[in-house]
CSV table of C-alpha atoms in Angstrom, one decimal:
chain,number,residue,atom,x,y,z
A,1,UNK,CA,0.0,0.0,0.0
A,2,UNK,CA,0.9,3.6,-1.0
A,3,UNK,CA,0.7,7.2,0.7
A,4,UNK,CA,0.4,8.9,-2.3
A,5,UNK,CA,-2.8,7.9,-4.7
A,6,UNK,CA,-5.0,5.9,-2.7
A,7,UNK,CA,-8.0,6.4,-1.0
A,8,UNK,CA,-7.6,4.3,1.8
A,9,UNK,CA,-5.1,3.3,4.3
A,10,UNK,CA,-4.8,-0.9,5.0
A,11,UNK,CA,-6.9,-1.7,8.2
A,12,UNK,CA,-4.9,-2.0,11.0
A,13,UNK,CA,-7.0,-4.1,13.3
A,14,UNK,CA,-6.8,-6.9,10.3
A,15,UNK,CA,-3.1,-7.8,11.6
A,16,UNK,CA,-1.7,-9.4,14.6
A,17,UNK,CA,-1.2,-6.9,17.7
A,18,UNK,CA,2.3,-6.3,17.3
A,19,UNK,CA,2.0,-5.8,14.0
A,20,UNK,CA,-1.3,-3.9,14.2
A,21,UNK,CA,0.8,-1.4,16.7
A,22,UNK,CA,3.4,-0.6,14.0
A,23,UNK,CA,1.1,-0.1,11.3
A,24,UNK,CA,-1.2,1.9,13.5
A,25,UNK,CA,2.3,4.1,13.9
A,26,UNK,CA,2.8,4.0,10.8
A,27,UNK,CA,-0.5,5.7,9.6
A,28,UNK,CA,-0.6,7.7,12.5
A,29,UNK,CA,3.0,8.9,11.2
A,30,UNK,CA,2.1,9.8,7.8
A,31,UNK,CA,-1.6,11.5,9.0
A,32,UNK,CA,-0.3,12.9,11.6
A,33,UNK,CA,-3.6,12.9,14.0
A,34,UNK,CA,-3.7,15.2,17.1
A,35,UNK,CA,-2.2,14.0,19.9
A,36,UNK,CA,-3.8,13.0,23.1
A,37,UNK,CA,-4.3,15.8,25.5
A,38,UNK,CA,-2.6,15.1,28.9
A,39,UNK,CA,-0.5,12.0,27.8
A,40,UNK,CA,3.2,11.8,28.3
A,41,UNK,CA,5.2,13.8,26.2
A,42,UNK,CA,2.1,15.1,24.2
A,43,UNK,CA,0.1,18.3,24.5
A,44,UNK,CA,-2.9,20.1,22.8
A,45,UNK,CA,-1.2,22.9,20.7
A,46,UNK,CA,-3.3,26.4,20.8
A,47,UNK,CA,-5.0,25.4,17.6
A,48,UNK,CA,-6.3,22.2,18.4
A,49,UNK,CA,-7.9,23.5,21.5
A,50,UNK,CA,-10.1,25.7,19.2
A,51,UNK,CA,-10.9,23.3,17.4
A,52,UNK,CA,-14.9,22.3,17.9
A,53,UNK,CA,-16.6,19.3,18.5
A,54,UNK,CA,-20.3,19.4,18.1
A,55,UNK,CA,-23.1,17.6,20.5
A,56,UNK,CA,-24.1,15.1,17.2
A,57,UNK,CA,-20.5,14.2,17.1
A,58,UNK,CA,-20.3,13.7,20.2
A,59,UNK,CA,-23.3,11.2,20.9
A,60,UNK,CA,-22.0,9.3,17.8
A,61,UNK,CA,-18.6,8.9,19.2
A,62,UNK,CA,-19.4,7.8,22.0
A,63,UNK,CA,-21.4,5.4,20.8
A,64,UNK,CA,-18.3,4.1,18.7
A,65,UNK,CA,-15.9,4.6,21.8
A,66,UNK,CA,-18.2,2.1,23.7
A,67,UNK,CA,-18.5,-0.7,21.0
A,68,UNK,CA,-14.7,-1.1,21.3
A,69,UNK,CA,-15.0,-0.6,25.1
A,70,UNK,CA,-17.6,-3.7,25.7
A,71,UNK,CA,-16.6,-5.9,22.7
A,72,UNK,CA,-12.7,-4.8,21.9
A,73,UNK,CA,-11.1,-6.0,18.1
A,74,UNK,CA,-10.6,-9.2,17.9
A,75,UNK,CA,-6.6,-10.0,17.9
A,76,UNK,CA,-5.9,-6.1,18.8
A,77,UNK,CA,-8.1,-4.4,21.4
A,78,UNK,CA,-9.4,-6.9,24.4
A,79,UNK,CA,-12.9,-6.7,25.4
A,80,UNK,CA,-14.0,-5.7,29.0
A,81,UNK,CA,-15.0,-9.1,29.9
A,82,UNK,CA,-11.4,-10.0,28.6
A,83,UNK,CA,-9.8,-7.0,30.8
A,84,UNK,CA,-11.7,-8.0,34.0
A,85,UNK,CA,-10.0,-11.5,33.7
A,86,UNK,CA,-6.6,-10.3,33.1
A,87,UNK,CA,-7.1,-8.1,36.6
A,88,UNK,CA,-8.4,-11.2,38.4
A,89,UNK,CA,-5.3,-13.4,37.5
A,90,UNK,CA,-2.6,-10.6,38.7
A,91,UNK,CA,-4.5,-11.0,42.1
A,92,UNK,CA,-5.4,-14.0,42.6
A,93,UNK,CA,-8.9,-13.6,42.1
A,94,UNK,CA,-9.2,-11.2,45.0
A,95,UNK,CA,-12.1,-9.0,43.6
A,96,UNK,CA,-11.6,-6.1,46.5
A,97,UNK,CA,-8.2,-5.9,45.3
A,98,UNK,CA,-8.8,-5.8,41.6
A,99,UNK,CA,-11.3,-2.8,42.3
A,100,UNK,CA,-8.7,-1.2,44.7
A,101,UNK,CA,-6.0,-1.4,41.9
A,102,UNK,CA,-8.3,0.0,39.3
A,103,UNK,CA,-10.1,2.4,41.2
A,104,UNK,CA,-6.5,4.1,41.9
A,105,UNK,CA,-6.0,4.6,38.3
A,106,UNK,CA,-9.4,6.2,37.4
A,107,UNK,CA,-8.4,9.1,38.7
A,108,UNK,CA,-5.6,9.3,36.7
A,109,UNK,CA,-7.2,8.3,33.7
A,110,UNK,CA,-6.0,11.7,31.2
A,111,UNK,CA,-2.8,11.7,32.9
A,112,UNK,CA,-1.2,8.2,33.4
A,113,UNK,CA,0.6,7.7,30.3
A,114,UNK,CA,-0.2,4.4,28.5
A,115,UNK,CA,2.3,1.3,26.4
A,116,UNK,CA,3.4,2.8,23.4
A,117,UNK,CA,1.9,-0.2,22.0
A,118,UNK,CA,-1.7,-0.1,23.3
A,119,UNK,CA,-1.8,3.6,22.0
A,120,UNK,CA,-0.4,2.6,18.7
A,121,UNK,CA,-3.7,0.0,18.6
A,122,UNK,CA,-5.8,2.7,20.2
A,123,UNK,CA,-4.9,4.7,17.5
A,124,UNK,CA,-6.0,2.4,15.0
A,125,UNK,CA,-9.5,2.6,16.7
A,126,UNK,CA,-10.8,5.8,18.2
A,127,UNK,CA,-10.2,7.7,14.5
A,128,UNK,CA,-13.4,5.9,13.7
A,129,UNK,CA,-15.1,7.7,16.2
A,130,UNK,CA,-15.0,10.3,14.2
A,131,UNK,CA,-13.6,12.6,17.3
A,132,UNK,CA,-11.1,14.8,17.3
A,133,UNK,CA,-7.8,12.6,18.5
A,134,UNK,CA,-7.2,15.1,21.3
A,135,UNK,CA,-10.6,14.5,23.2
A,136,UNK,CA,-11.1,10.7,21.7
A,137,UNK,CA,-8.4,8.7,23.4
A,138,UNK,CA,-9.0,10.3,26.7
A,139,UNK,CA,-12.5,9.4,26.2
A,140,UNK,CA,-11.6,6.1,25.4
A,141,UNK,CA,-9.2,5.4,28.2
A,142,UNK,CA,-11.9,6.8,31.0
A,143,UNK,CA,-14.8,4.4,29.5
A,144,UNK,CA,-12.7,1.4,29.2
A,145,UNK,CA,-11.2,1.3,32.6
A,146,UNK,CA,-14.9,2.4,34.5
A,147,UNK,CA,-16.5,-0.9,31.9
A,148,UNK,CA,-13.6,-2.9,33.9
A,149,UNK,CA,-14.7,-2.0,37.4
A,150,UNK,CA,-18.2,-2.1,36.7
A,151,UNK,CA,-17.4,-6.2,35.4
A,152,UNK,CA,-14.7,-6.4,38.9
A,153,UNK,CA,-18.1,-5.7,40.7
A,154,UNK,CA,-19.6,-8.3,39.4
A,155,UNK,CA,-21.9,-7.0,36.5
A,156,UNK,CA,-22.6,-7.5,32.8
A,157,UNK,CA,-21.1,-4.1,31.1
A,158,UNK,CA,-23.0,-4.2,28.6
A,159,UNK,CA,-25.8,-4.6,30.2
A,160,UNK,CA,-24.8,-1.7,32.1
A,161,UNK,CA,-23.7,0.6,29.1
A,162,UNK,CA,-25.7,3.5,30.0
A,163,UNK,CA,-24.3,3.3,33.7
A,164,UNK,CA,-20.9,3.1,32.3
A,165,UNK,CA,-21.3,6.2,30.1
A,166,UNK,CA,-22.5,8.0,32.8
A,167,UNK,CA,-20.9,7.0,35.8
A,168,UNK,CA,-17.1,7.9,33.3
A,169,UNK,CA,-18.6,11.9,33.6
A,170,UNK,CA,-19.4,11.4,37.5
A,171,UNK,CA,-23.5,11.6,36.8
A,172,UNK,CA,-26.0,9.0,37.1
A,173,UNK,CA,-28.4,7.8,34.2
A,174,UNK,CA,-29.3,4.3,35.2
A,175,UNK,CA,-32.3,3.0,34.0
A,176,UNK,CA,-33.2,5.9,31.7
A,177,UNK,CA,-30.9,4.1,28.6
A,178,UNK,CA,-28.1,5.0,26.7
A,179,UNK,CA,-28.9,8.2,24.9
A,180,UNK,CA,-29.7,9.7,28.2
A,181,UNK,CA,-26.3,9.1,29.2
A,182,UNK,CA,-24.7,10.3,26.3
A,183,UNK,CA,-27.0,13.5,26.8
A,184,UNK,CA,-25.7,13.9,30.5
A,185,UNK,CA,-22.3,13.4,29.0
A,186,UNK,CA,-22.3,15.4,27.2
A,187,UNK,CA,-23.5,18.1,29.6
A,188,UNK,CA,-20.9,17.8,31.6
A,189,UNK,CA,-18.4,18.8,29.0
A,190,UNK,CA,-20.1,21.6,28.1
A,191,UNK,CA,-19.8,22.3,32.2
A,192,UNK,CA,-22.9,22.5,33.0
A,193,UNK,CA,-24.3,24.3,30.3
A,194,UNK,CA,-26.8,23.1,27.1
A,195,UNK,CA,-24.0,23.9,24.1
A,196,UNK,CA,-24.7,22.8,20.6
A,197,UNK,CA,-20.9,22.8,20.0
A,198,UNK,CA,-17.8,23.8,22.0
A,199,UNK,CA,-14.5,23.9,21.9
A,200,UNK,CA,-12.6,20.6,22.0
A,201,UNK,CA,-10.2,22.6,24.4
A,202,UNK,CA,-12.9,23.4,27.0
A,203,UNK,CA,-14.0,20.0,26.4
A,204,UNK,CA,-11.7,17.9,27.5
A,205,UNK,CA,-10.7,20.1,30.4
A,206,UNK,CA,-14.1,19.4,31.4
A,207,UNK,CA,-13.4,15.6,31.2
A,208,UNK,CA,-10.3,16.0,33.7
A,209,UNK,CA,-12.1,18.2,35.8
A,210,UNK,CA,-14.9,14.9,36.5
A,211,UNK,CA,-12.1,12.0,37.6
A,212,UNK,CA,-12.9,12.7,41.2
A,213,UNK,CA,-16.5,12.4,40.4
A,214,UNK,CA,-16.4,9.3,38.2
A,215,UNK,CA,-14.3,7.7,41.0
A,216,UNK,CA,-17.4,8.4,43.2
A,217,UNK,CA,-20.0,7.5,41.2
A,218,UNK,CA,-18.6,4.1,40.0
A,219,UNK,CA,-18.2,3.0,43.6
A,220,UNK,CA,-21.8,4.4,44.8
A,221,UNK,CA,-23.4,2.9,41.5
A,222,UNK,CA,-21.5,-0.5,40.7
A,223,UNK,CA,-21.0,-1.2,44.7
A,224,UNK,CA,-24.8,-2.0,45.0
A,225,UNK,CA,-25.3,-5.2,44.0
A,226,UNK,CA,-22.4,-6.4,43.6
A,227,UNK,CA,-21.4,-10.6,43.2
């Protein structure tokens, strides 16, 4: 395959993982995507911050974000269920342990810097998504690991999206269904306000400023009931 004179770049997610990852470099290389806000050795230039994300976007990215959240890429991304085990066995199987480990990283979840490998396969993903890079892989990272605690609590994620969704923004939607959630969302990036577009700047400043929130609302909302 070629830079220059074709329409489409080969699809990562078709290859092994290690070879997925450098691929997914390799496009991300010659495309140059944004990078993601808050990560290691990466920061939102001036003009990506301006940049604007509208609520439509939004909702349908999300909705992406989460399909790769619950189910993951077969041979590239693994799915929740898939995560949940992989805490269990570094533990033992002790569930309050697995929560405690993950529930210290939620917080963190813009600002802990990830493998250069799973962001190379992220990469590969979240463009779908059709969200700016900058605001995406954030999104991403805070979805997947609250879909992990809510399965280390015992519960079926995707039977639990909208709780999920909402509970990654530090509000509470159960019960009402997913595009309640994704309207509460997106609320909260929009601080509090009813925005039909905003910058993706203030928007994923937004999403920092709720980790101490999400943190809260997963325990208080995946806690009851719990197996």
């Amino acid at each position: 395959w070629r830079w220059r004179g074709v329409t489409a770049f080969p699809n990562p997610l078709q290859y092994p993982p290690r070879e997925a990852a450098q691929v997914a470099l390799c496009i991300h290389n010659m495309s140059a995507p944004q990078p993601a806000a808050g990560a290691e050795g990466a920061e939102m230039s001036e003009e990506e911050a301006k940049q604007t994300v509208t609520e439509e976007t939004f909702r349908k990215g999300m909705a992406v974000l989460m399909r790769y959240v619950l189910h993951g890429v077969k041979g590239s991304l693994h799915s929740v269920r898939s995560l949940r085990n992989k805490q269990f066995a570094k533990v033992e199987g002790d569930q309050d342990k697995a929560i405690a480990r993950l529930s210290g990283k939620l917080e963190g979840t813009i600002r802990t810097g990830v493998t250069d490998e799973l962001k190379a396969v992220a990469l590969a993903c979240v463009p779908g998504a059709g969200l700016p890079m900058a605001l995406a892989l954030p999104l991403w990272l805070r979805l997947r690991r609250v879909g992990v605690l809510c399965e280390c609590y015992g519960h079926d994620a995707k039977e639990k999206e909208e709780a999920v969704v909402s509970c990654a923004f530090g509000v509470y939607a159960a019960g009402h269904g997913l595009d309640h959630a994704l309207g509460l969302a997106w609320r909260v990036v929009c601080s509090g306000s009813v925005m039909r577009y905003l910058p993706v700047g203030s928007a994923v400043t937004a999403l920092s400023d709720s980790e101490g929130k999400a943190a809260k609302a997963v325990e208080e909302s995946f806690a009851a009931g719990r197996r």
